mmCIF file of C-alpha atoms and ligand atoms in Angstrom:
data_model
loop_
_atom_site.group_PDB
_atom_site.id
_atom_site.type_symbol
_atom_site.label_atom_id
_atom_site.label_comp_id
_atom_site.label_asym_id
_atom_site.label_seq_id
_atom_site.Cartn_x
_atom_site.Cartn_y
_atom_site.Cartn_z
ATOM 1 C CA MET A 1 53.167 2.272 -99.604
ATOM 2 C CA GLU A 2 56.170 4.729 -98.411
ATOM 3 C CA ALA A 3 54.174 7.433 -99.992
ATOM 4 C CA LEU A 4 51.542 7.187 -97.037
ATOM 5 C CA PRO A 5 51.856 9.281 -94.630
ATOM 6 C CA ALA A 6 53.246 7.764 -91.566
ATOM 7 C CA TYR A 7 50.464 8.656 -88.948
ATOM 8 C CA LYS A 8 50.908 5.419 -87.436
ATOM 9 C CA ALA A 9 54.537 5.629 -87.312
ATOM 10 C CA GLY A 10 54.006 9.326 -85.522
ATOM 11 C CA ALA A 11 51.274 8.091 -82.910
ATOM 12 C CA ARG A 12 53.139 4.886 -82.214
ATOM 13 C CA PRO A 13 56.829 4.751 -82.207
ATOM 14 C CA GLY A 14 58.752 1.557 -82.368
ATOM 15 C CA GLY A 15 55.045 0.283 -81.586
ATOM 16 C CA ARG A 16 54.613 1.342 -78.571
ATOM 17 C CA LEU A 17 51.856 3.899 -77.391
ATOM 18 C CA MET A 18 52.214 7.830 -77.183
ATOM 19 C CA HIS A 19 52.242 9.558 -73.799
ATOM 20 C CA LYS A 20 51.141 12.908 -74.355
ATOM 21 C CA LEU A 21 52.974 14.940 -71.905
ATOM 22 C CA SER A 22 52.839 18.265 -73.435
ATOM 23 C CA SER A 23 49.473 19.746 -72.233
ATOM 24 C CA ASN A 24 49.787 19.489 -68.574
ATOM 25 C CA GLU A 25 46.295 17.520 -68.669
ATOM 26 C CA LEU A 26 45.517 15.009 -66.062
ATOM 27 C CA PRO A 27 46.086 11.576 -67.486
ATOM 28 C CA TYR A 28 43.030 9.809 -65.977
ATOM 29 C CA PRO A 29 39.625 9.297 -67.352
ATOM 30 C CA PRO A 30 36.968 11.395 -65.796
ATOM 31 C CA LEU A 31 35.534 9.772 -62.781
ATOM 32 C CA PRO A 32 32.239 7.766 -63.573
ATOM 33 C CA GLY A 33 30.270 10.074 -61.800
ATOM 34 C CA VAL A 34 31.074 12.989 -64.225
ATOM 35 C CA LEU A 35 30.359 11.373 -67.238
ATOM 36 C CA ALA A 36 26.576 10.411 -65.792
ATOM 37 C CA ALA A 37 26.212 14.258 -64.441
ATOM 38 C CA VAL A 38 26.767 15.113 -68.370
ATOM 39 C CA GLY A 39 24.738 12.282 -69.762
ATOM 40 C CA GLU A 40 21.856 14.142 -67.347
ATOM 41 C CA ALA A 41 22.517 17.084 -68.500
ATOM 42 C CA ALA A 42 22.641 16.601 -72.651
ATOM 43 C CA ALA A 43 18.962 15.848 -72.178
ATOM 44 C CA ASP A 44 18.516 19.278 -71.709
ATOM 45 C CA LEU A 45 20.757 20.310 -75.109
ATOM 46 C CA ASN A 46 17.814 22.144 -76.290
ATOM 47 C CA ARG A 47 17.697 24.673 -74.085
ATOM 48 C CA TYR A 48 19.965 27.206 -72.877
ATOM 49 C CA PRO A 49 22.161 27.381 -70.340
ATOM 50 C CA ARG A 50 22.543 29.582 -67.129
ATOM 51 C CA MET A 51 23.690 32.737 -68.203
ATOM 52 C CA LEU A 52 26.770 32.878 -66.402
ATOM 53 C CA ALA A 53 26.642 29.150 -64.697
ATOM 54 C CA ASP A 54 25.126 30.684 -61.395
ATOM 55 C CA GLU A 55 24.767 27.045 -59.835
ATOM 56 C CA LEU A 56 28.258 26.525 -60.035
ATOM 57 C CA ALA A 57 29.237 30.053 -58.932
ATOM 58 C CA ASP A 58 27.103 29.299 -56.217
ATOM 59 C CA GLY A 59 29.143 26.080 -55.587
ATOM 60 C CA ILE A 60 32.714 27.794 -55.964
ATOM 61 C CA GLY A 61 31.466 30.156 -53.694
ATOM 62 C CA LEU A 62 30.491 27.842 -50.604
ATOM 63 C CA HIS A 63 33.836 25.584 -51.911
ATOM 64 C CA HIS A 64 35.955 28.648 -51.171
ATOM 65 C CA GLY A 65 33.820 30.335 -48.417
ATOM 66 C CA VAL A 66 33.091 33.103 -50.176
ATOM 67 C CA GLU A 67 29.617 34.953 -50.994
ATOM 68 C CA ALA A 68 28.538 33.868 -55.047
ATOM 69 C CA GLU A 69 29.518 37.610 -55.935
ATOM 70 C CA GLN A 70 32.608 37.067 -55.379
ATOM 71 C CA VAL A 71 32.694 34.485 -57.961
ATOM 72 C CA VAL A 72 32.771 34.965 -61.675
ATOM 73 C CA VAL A 73 32.676 31.391 -64.268
ATOM 74 C CA ALA A 74 34.023 31.531 -67.853
ATOM 75 C CA ALA A 75 34.476 29.115 -70.182
ATOM 76 C CA GLY A 76 37.977 28.348 -69.281
ATOM 77 C CA ALA A 77 40.896 30.546 -67.064
ATOM 78 C CA VAL A 78 42.321 31.962 -70.419
ATOM 79 C CA ALA A 79 38.334 33.219 -71.063
ATOM 80 C CA VAL A 80 38.863 34.127 -67.737
ATOM 81 C CA LEU A 81 41.835 36.177 -67.440
ATOM 82 C CA GLY A 82 40.796 37.585 -71.123
ATOM 83 C CA HIS A 83 37.701 39.085 -69.221
ATOM 84 C CA ALA A 84 39.822 40.499 -66.734
ATOM 85 C CA LEU A 85 41.839 43.065 -69.111
ATOM 86 C CA THR A 86 39.108 43.564 -71.285
ATOM 87 C CA ALA A 87 37.617 45.061 -67.905
ATOM 88 C CA PHE A 88 40.755 46.601 -66.266
ATOM 89 C CA VAL A 89 43.082 47.446 -69.108
ATOM 90 C CA GLY A 90 42.504 49.908 -72.062
ATOM 91 C CA GLU A 91 44.269 50.205 -75.243
ATOM 92 C CA GLY A 92 48.092 51.366 -74.715
ATOM 93 C CA ASP A 93 47.940 50.539 -70.829
ATOM 94 C CA GLU A 94 50.578 48.432 -70.085
ATOM 95 C CA VAL A 95 50.588 44.848 -68.314
ATOM 96 C CA VAL A 96 53.368 43.246 -66.330
ATOM 97 C CA TYR A 97 53.925 39.614 -66.044
ATOM 98 C CA GLY A 98 57.512 37.579 -65.485
ATOM 99 C CA TRP A 99 58.485 35.724 -68.626
ATOM 100 C CA ARG A 100 58.900 33.078 -69.394
ATOM 101 C CA SER A 101 55.201 32.166 -68.277
ATOM 102 C CA PHE A 102 52.215 31.306 -69.542
ATOM 103 C CA GLU A 103 51.928 31.083 -73.097
ATOM 104 C CA ALA A 104 48.380 33.038 -73.340
ATOM 105 C CA TYR A 105 49.794 36.223 -71.450
ATOM 106 C CA PRO A 106 51.030 38.039 -74.423
ATOM 107 C CA ILE A 107 47.953 36.725 -76.276
ATOM 108 C CA LEU A 108 45.968 37.871 -74.579
ATOM 109 C CA VAL A 109 47.385 41.330 -73.740
ATOM 110 C CA GLY A 110 47.503 41.954 -77.533
ATOM 111 C CA ALA A 111 44.021 40.985 -77.782
ATOM 112 C CA ALA A 112 43.147 43.656 -75.350
ATOM 113 C CA GLY A 113 45.131 46.089 -77.564
ATOM 114 C CA ALA A 114 47.524 46.804 -74.249
ATOM 115 C CA VAL A 115 51.051 46.811 -74.112
ATOM 116 C CA ALA A 116 53.016 43.745 -72.587
ATOM 117 C CA THR A 117 55.991 44.326 -70.207
ATOM 118 C CA PRO A 118 57.797 41.127 -69.717
ATOM 119 C CA VAL A 119 60.292 40.566 -66.474
ATOM 120 C CA ALA A 120 62.620 37.959 -66.881
ATOM 121 C CA LEU A 121 62.495 34.838 -64.694
ATOM 122 C CA ALA A 122 65.099 35.206 -61.699
ATOM 123 C CA ALA A 123 67.487 32.366 -60.818
ATOM 124 C CA GLY A 124 65.640 28.276 -60.353
ATOM 125 C CA GLY A 125 63.103 29.387 -62.628
ATOM 126 C CA ARG A 126 61.056 31.764 -60.652
ATOM 127 C CA LEU A 127 59.254 35.037 -61.115
ATOM 128 C CA ASP A 128 61.533 37.653 -60.124
ATOM 129 C CA LEU A 129 58.693 39.906 -58.223
ATOM 130 C CA PRO A 130 60.709 42.337 -57.043
ATOM 131 C CA ALA A 131 61.840 43.167 -60.668
ATOM 132 C CA MET A 132 58.300 43.429 -61.563
ATOM 133 C CA ALA A 133 56.935 45.688 -59.226
ATOM 134 C CA ASP A 134 59.886 48.170 -60.162
ATOM 135 C CA ALA A 135 58.496 47.235 -63.624
ATOM 136 C CA ILE A 136 55.019 48.948 -62.897
ATOM 137 C CA THR A 137 54.536 52.490 -64.548
ATOM 138 C CA GLU A 138 51.305 55.032 -64.357
ATOM 139 C CA ARG A 139 50.406 53.369 -67.867
ATOM 140 C CA THR A 140 50.582 49.922 -65.635
ATOM 141 C CA ARG A 141 46.918 48.637 -65.139
ATOM 142 C CA ALA A 142 47.493 45.269 -64.649
ATOM 143 C CA VAL A 143 50.262 42.441 -63.422
ATOM 144 C CA LEU A 144 49.761 39.087 -64.057
ATOM 145 C CA VAL A 145 51.169 36.646 -61.656
ATOM 146 C CA CYS A 146 51.457 32.696 -62.501
ATOM 147 C CA SER A 147 51.977 30.770 -59.524
ATOM 148 C CA PRO A 148 53.355 27.777 -59.785
ATOM 149 C CA ASN A 149 54.787 29.142 -62.943
ATOM 150 C CA ASN A 150 53.864 27.714 -66.126
ATOM 151 C CA PRO A 151 56.214 26.021 -67.818
ATOM 152 C CA THR A 152 59.230 26.670 -64.941
ATOM 153 C CA GLY A 153 57.555 25.229 -61.977
ATOM 154 C CA PRO A 154 58.199 27.179 -58.749
ATOM 155 C CA ALA A 155 55.330 28.444 -56.726
ATOM 156 C CA ILE A 156 55.372 32.225 -55.064
ATOM 157 C CA HIS A 157 56.076 32.201 -51.183
ATOM 158 C CA ARG A 158 53.814 34.229 -48.997
ATOM 159 C CA GLY A 159 56.175 36.502 -47.749
ATOM 160 C CA GLU A 160 57.598 37.812 -51.062
ATOM 161 C CA PHE A 161 54.003 38.035 -52.529
ATOM 162 C CA ALA A 162 52.984 40.080 -49.353
ATOM 163 C CA GLU A 163 56.366 42.496 -49.832
ATOM 164 C CA PHE A 164 54.873 42.824 -54.086
ATOM 165 C CA MET A 165 51.645 43.240 -52.976
ATOM 166 C CA ALA A 166 52.530 46.443 -50.866
ATOM 167 C CA GLN A 167 54.495 48.006 -53.592
ATOM 168 C CA VAL A 168 51.604 47.208 -56.081
ATOM 169 C CA PRO A 169 49.858 50.812 -56.406
ATOM 170 C CA ASP A 170 45.835 50.305 -55.154
ATOM 171 C CA ASP A 171 44.242 50.795 -58.520
ATOM 172 C CA VAL A 172 46.510 48.195 -60.714
ATOM 173 C CA LEU A 173 44.832 44.872 -61.242
ATOM 174 C CA VAL A 174 46.555 41.490 -59.472
ATOM 175 C CA VAL A 175 45.835 38.596 -60.984
ATOM 176 C CA ALA A 176 47.263 35.281 -59.414
ATOM 177 C CA ASP A 177 46.961 32.853 -61.887
ATOM 178 C CA GLU A 178 46.422 29.420 -59.626
ATOM 179 C CA ALA A 179 45.727 26.904 -62.144
ATOM 180 C CA TYR A 180 48.207 24.632 -60.395
ATOM 181 C CA VAL A 181 47.380 25.758 -56.880
ATOM 182 C CA ASP A 182 45.953 22.091 -55.937
ATOM 183 C CA PHE A 183 49.361 20.681 -56.837
ATOM 184 C CA VAL A 184 51.160 22.370 -54.576
ATOM 185 C CA THR A 185 52.941 21.196 -51.512
ATOM 186 C CA ASP A 186 55.646 23.938 -50.844
ATOM 187 C CA PRO A 187 54.235 25.145 -47.218
ATOM 188 C CA GLN A 188 55.419 28.379 -47.716
ATOM 189 C CA ALA A 189 53.577 29.132 -51.130
ATOM 190 C CA VAL A 190 50.875 31.866 -51.227
ATOM 191 C CA ARG A 191 47.120 30.585 -51.675
ATOM 192 C CA ALA A 192 45.787 33.907 -53.203
ATOM 193 C CA ASP A 193 42.158 33.125 -52.185
ATOM 194 C CA GLU A 194 42.970 32.861 -48.502
ATOM 195 C CA ILE A 195 44.030 36.829 -48.715
ATOM 196 C CA LEU A 196 41.599 38.203 -50.760
ATOM 197 C CA ALA A 197 40.023 39.826 -47.972
ATOM 198 C CA ASP A 198 43.369 41.639 -47.393
ATOM 199 C CA HIS A 199 43.470 43.447 -50.850
ATOM 200 C CA GLY A 200 40.899 44.990 -52.875
ATOM 201 C CA ASN A 201 43.261 44.850 -55.857
ATOM 202 C CA LEU A 202 43.460 40.779 -56.039
ATOM 203 C CA ILE A 203 41.786 38.251 -58.204
ATOM 204 C CA SER A 204 42.685 34.371 -58.020
ATOM 205 C CA VAL A 205 42.342 32.923 -61.610
ATOM 206 C CA ARG A 206 41.480 28.899 -60.942
ATOM 207 C CA THR A 207 40.826 26.359 -63.654
ATOM 208 C CA PHE A 208 38.733 22.510 -63.890
ATOM 209 C CA SER A 209 40.898 22.219 -66.547
ATOM 210 C CA LYS A 210 43.756 20.594 -64.375
ATOM 211 C CA ALA A 211 43.305 18.786 -61.332
ATOM 212 C CA TYR A 212 39.596 18.262 -61.983
ATOM 213 C CA GLY A 213 40.456 16.718 -65.346
ATOM 214 C CA LEU A 214 37.682 18.614 -67.112
ATOM 215 C CA ALA A 215 40.116 20.468 -69.910
ATOM 216 C CA GLY A 216 37.990 19.413 -72.606
ATOM 217 C CA LEU A 217 35.052 21.049 -71.239
ATOM 218 C CA ARG A 218 36.093 24.655 -70.589
ATOM 219 C CA VAL A 219 35.332 25.616 -67.078
ATOM 220 C CA GLY A 220 37.476 28.546 -64.908
ATOM 221 C CA TYR A 221 36.549 31.110 -62.889
ATOM 222 C CA ALA A 222 38.222 34.266 -60.629
ATOM 223 C CA LEU A 223 37.257 35.073 -56.995
ATOM 224 C CA GLY A 224 37.932 38.281 -55.917
ATOM 225 C CA ARG A 225 36.447 41.269 -54.066
ATOM 226 C CA PRO A 226 32.832 41.916 -55.327
ATOM 227 C CA ARG A 227 33.449 45.466 -57.187
ATOM 228 C CA LEU A 228 36.120 43.440 -59.467
ATOM 229 C CA ILE A 229 33.965 40.600 -59.809
ATOM 230 C CA GLN A 230 31.370 42.521 -60.665
ATOM 231 C CA ALA A 231 33.388 44.262 -63.663
ATOM 232 C CA ILE A 232 34.643 41.312 -65.168
ATOM 233 C CA ARG A 233 31.434 39.795 -65.257
ATOM 234 C CA SER A 234 30.101 42.827 -67.061
ATOM 235 C CA VAL A 235 32.003 41.460 -70.087
ATOM 236 C CA THR A 236 32.248 38.093 -69.586
ATOM 237 C CA THR A 237 30.401 36.404 -72.570
ATOM 238 C CA PRO A 238 26.823 35.080 -71.642
ATOM 239 C CA PHE A 239 25.662 31.375 -72.192
ATOM 240 C CA SER A 240 29.974 30.433 -72.836
ATOM 241 C CA VAL A 241 29.526 27.838 -70.201
ATOM 242 C CA SER A 242 27.627 24.595 -71.716
ATOM 243 C CA ALA A 243 25.317 22.922 -69.374
ATOM 244 C CA LEU A 244 27.198 19.893 -69.273
ATOM 245 C CA ALA A 245 30.670 21.845 -67.862
ATOM 246 C CA GLU A 246 28.568 23.544 -65.654
ATOM 247 C CA ALA A 247 27.177 20.169 -64.770
ATOM 248 C CA ALA A 248 30.340 18.219 -64.738
ATOM 249 C CA ALA A 249 32.045 20.983 -62.808
ATOM 250 C CA VAL A 250 29.039 21.179 -60.084
ATOM 251 C CA TYR A 251 29.232 17.067 -59.374
ATOM 252 C CA SER A 252 33.570 17.241 -59.423
ATOM 253 C CA LEU A 253 33.643 19.757 -56.659
ATOM 254 C CA GLN A 254 31.740 17.444 -54.739
ATOM 255 C CA MET A 255 34.388 14.436 -55.621
ATOM 256 C CA GLY A 256 36.836 16.011 -52.908
ATOM 257 C CA GLU A 257 38.276 12.887 -51.896
ATOM 258 C CA ALA A 258 38.602 11.112 -55.083
ATOM 259 C CA LEU A 259 40.233 13.872 -56.537
ATOM 260 C CA ALA A 260 42.632 14.469 -53.674
ATOM 261 C CA GLN A 261 43.820 10.755 -54.570
ATOM 262 C CA ARG A 262 44.585 11.483 -57.934
ATOM 263 C CA VAL A 263 46.103 14.932 -56.946
ATOM 264 C CA ALA A 264 48.489 12.532 -55.012
ATOM 265 C CA GLY A 265 49.125 10.238 -57.178
ATOM 266 C CA VAL A 266 50.394 12.908 -59.745
ATOM 267 C CA VAL A 267 52.423 14.862 -56.668
ATOM 268 C CA GLU A 268 53.824 10.949 -56.355
ATOM 269 C CA THR A 269 55.036 10.439 -59.744
ATOM 270 C CA ARG A 270 56.303 14.498 -59.937
ATOM 271 C CA ASP A 271 58.637 12.951 -56.784
ATOM 272 C CA PHE A 272 59.680 10.062 -58.420
ATOM 273 C CA LEU A 273 60.757 12.393 -61.441
ATOM 274 C CA VAL A 274 62.677 14.960 -59.203
ATOM 275 C CA ALA A 275 64.288 11.908 -57.281
ATOM 276 C CA GLY A 276 65.610 10.312 -60.674
ATOM 277 C CA LEU A 277 66.274 13.725 -62.185
ATOM 278 C CA THR A 278 68.598 14.886 -59.576
ATOM 279 C CA ALA A 279 70.689 11.954 -59.078
ATOM 280 C CA GLU A 280 71.100 11.803 -62.762
ATOM 281 C CA GLY A 281 72.569 15.263 -62.134
ATOM 282 C CA TRP A 282 69.934 17.303 -63.384
ATOM 283 C CA ASN A 283 69.112 20.965 -61.952
ATOM 284 C CA ILE A 284 65.856 21.494 -62.281
ATOM 285 C CA PRO A 285 63.791 24.221 -60.909
ATOM 286 C CA ASP A 286 61.256 22.796 -58.000
ATOM 287 C CA PRO A 287 58.030 21.577 -59.747
ATOM 288 C CA GLN A 288 55.104 22.917 -57.795
ATOM 289 C CA GLY A 289 52.675 22.134 -60.716
ATOM 290 C CA ASN A 290 51.907 18.863 -62.572
ATOM 291 C CA PHE A 291 54.946 19.670 -64.948
ATOM 292 C CA VAL A 292 58.750 19.432 -64.551
ATOM 293 C CA TRP A 293 60.886 21.711 -66.579
ATOM 294 C CA LEU A 294 64.502 20.930 -68.270
ATOM 295 C CA GLN A 295 66.321 23.660 -68.629
ATOM 296 C CA LEU A 296 68.456 22.375 -72.352
ATOM 297 C CA GLY A 297 68.600 25.858 -73.928
ATOM 298 C CA VAL A 298 70.022 24.855 -77.498
ATOM 299 C CA ASP A 299 69.201 21.095 -76.846
ATOM 300 C CA ALA A 300 65.654 21.779 -76.133
ATOM 301 C CA VAL A 301 64.358 20.420 -79.713
ATOM 302 C CA PRO A 302 66.556 17.534 -80.109
ATOM 303 C CA PHE A 303 65.852 16.357 -76.479
ATOM 304 C CA SER A 304 62.197 16.530 -77.377
ATOM 305 C CA ASP A 305 62.962 15.068 -80.514
ATOM 306 C CA ALA A 306 64.822 11.910 -78.621
ATOM 307 C CA CYS A 307 61.477 11.615 -76.221
ATOM 308 C CA GLN A 308 59.157 11.321 -79.203
ATOM 309 C CA ARG A 309 61.107 8.577 -80.723
ATOM 310 C CA ALA A 310 60.846 6.796 -77.102
ATOM 311 C CA GLY A 311 56.983 7.438 -77.236
ATOM 312 C CA LEU A 312 56.946 10.767 -75.414
ATOM 313 C CA LEU A 313 54.843 13.428 -76.793
ATOM 314 C CA VAL A 314 56.580 16.900 -74.717
ATOM 315 C CA ARG A 315 56.519 20.670 -74.905
ATOM 316 C CA PRO A 316 59.637 21.800 -76.555
ATOM 317 C CA PHE A 317 60.555 25.803 -75.830
ATOM 318 C CA PRO A 318 63.384 26.188 -78.579
ATOM 319 C CA GLY A 319 66.567 27.511 -77.604
ATOM 320 C CA GLU A 320 65.050 27.646 -73.556
ATOM 321 C CA GLY A 321 63.932 23.861 -72.435
ATOM 322 C CA VAL A 322 61.144 21.488 -72.795
ATOM 323 C CA ARG A 323 58.194 21.308 -70.270
ATOM 324 C CA VAL A 324 56.986 17.666 -69.704
ATOM 325 C CA SER A 325 53.570 16.839 -68.173
ATOM 326 C CA VAL A 326 53.722 14.665 -64.949
ATOM 327 C CA GLY A 327 51.604 11.312 -66.307
ATOM 328 C CA GLU A 328 51.671 7.599 -66.148
ATOM 329 C CA ARG A 329 54.448 6.324 -64.043
ATOM 330 C CA LEU A 330 55.215 4.316 -66.966
ATOM 331 C CA ALA A 331 55.709 7.462 -69.037
ATOM 332 C CA ALA A 332 58.125 8.892 -66.012
ATOM 333 C CA GLU A 333 60.254 5.913 -65.943
ATOM 334 C CA ARG A 334 60.717 6.498 -69.952
ATOM 335 C CA LEU A 335 61.557 9.656 -69.832
ATOM 336 C CA LEU A 336 64.117 9.007 -66.854
ATOM 337 C CA GLU A 337 65.491 6.786 -69.358
ATOM 338 C CA VAL A 338 65.735 9.399 -72.260
ATOM 339 C CA ALA A 339 67.124 12.004 -69.759
ATOM 340 C CA ALA A 340 69.940 9.524 -68.533
ATOM 341 C CA THR A 341 71.595 9.821 -71.590
ATOM 342 C CA TRP A 342 71.410 13.427 -71.813
ATOM 343 C CA ALA A 343 72.676 14.567 -68.424
HETATM 344 C C1 PLP B 401 46.457 25.511 -68.508
HETATM 345 C C2 PLP B 401 46.384 27.137 -67.551
HETATM 346 C C3 PLP B 401 45.064 27.553 -67.500
HETATM 347 C C4 PLP B 401 44.151 26.882 -67.350
HETATM 348 O O1 PLP B 401 43.129 27.123 -69.106
HETATM 349 P P1 PLP B 401 42.000 26.981 -69.290
HETATM 350 O O2 PLP B 401 41.537 28.061 -70.414
HETATM 351 O O3 PLP B 401 41.038 27.126 -67.760
HETATM 352 O O4 PLP B 401 42.057 25.303 -69.843
HETATM 353 C C5 PLP B 401 45.591 29.039 -67.006
HETATM 354 N N1 PLP B 401 46.511 29.362 -66.830
HETATM 355 C C6 PLP B 401 48.179 28.295 -66.853
HETATM 356 C C7 PLP B 401 49.203 28.883 -66.290
HETATM 357 C C8 PLP B 401 47.430 27.188 -67.340
HETATM 358 O O5 PLP B 401 48.508 26.667 -67.293
#
């Protein structure tokens, strides 16, 4: 028996259920109506879906109060980001982003044949927008601004963003990656969809994977001026958003109240974590998404191992820190137990 792989032990250490806090997913199952909508759409699986999820684009337009021609939908925000780079960035061009930030950025920039210009974060895990503006050269075609920043947590403020936009040349695309915007409670935080009319070079990228809890279905979108959106549409893979995904997303857009309740639950647990960690002596960056960042340096991997022994699957960034998604209350309590022995 000892030769058997430790599959069960890995999944249920100490006989306890493992909490998956490593991918910033929503800890709740899909809303019952979502499953029904997906089931209904499944009856037509022999048919192609709409080419660019037009019904969903209409719904998103209504949701944000913009025309459908200001919306492009694709199979996840990562795909939207990739299409935006394909549309606006050529071989050898430069793309600026803060670092550490979303781990897909260097991959997408490389896949576009472009050169990455990562700019170190400022204190408190915040994007250093002045330094990012300074890093723009004649070769720069795009800047990726992740707010709230994954994995560190803080959101960009309206004032600093306005100063930044004033410094960015009009022909450089600014991509506000707002995957976690629904969890933001900081009243000063910028919401790019509110200022799209002021900027001809700004898009807001959103996803159904986080607050909407549909990570498994793959739907994301971008909002912006028709000229920008048209360019992204022209390189977006047709039929890539399945009819199941479109049906689930259309339905979810109408579930504002239920979703708001779930988001409020996440924020409540996040507040509980912040209070607990602070009381233990931790100094954590302001978490505005559904995750917290523990700056552990060389202790990142040992801390992650300790979490795993306690039944928590977290996300270590070796030598830097550990990102922990906000999940069930029980998982948060357990994280505080582990963190207390470390502080
Ligand atoms: C999770 C995440 C996304 C969402 O990606 P999908 O492809 O829609 O699942 C986008 N940007 C950031 C920063 C993220 O953390």
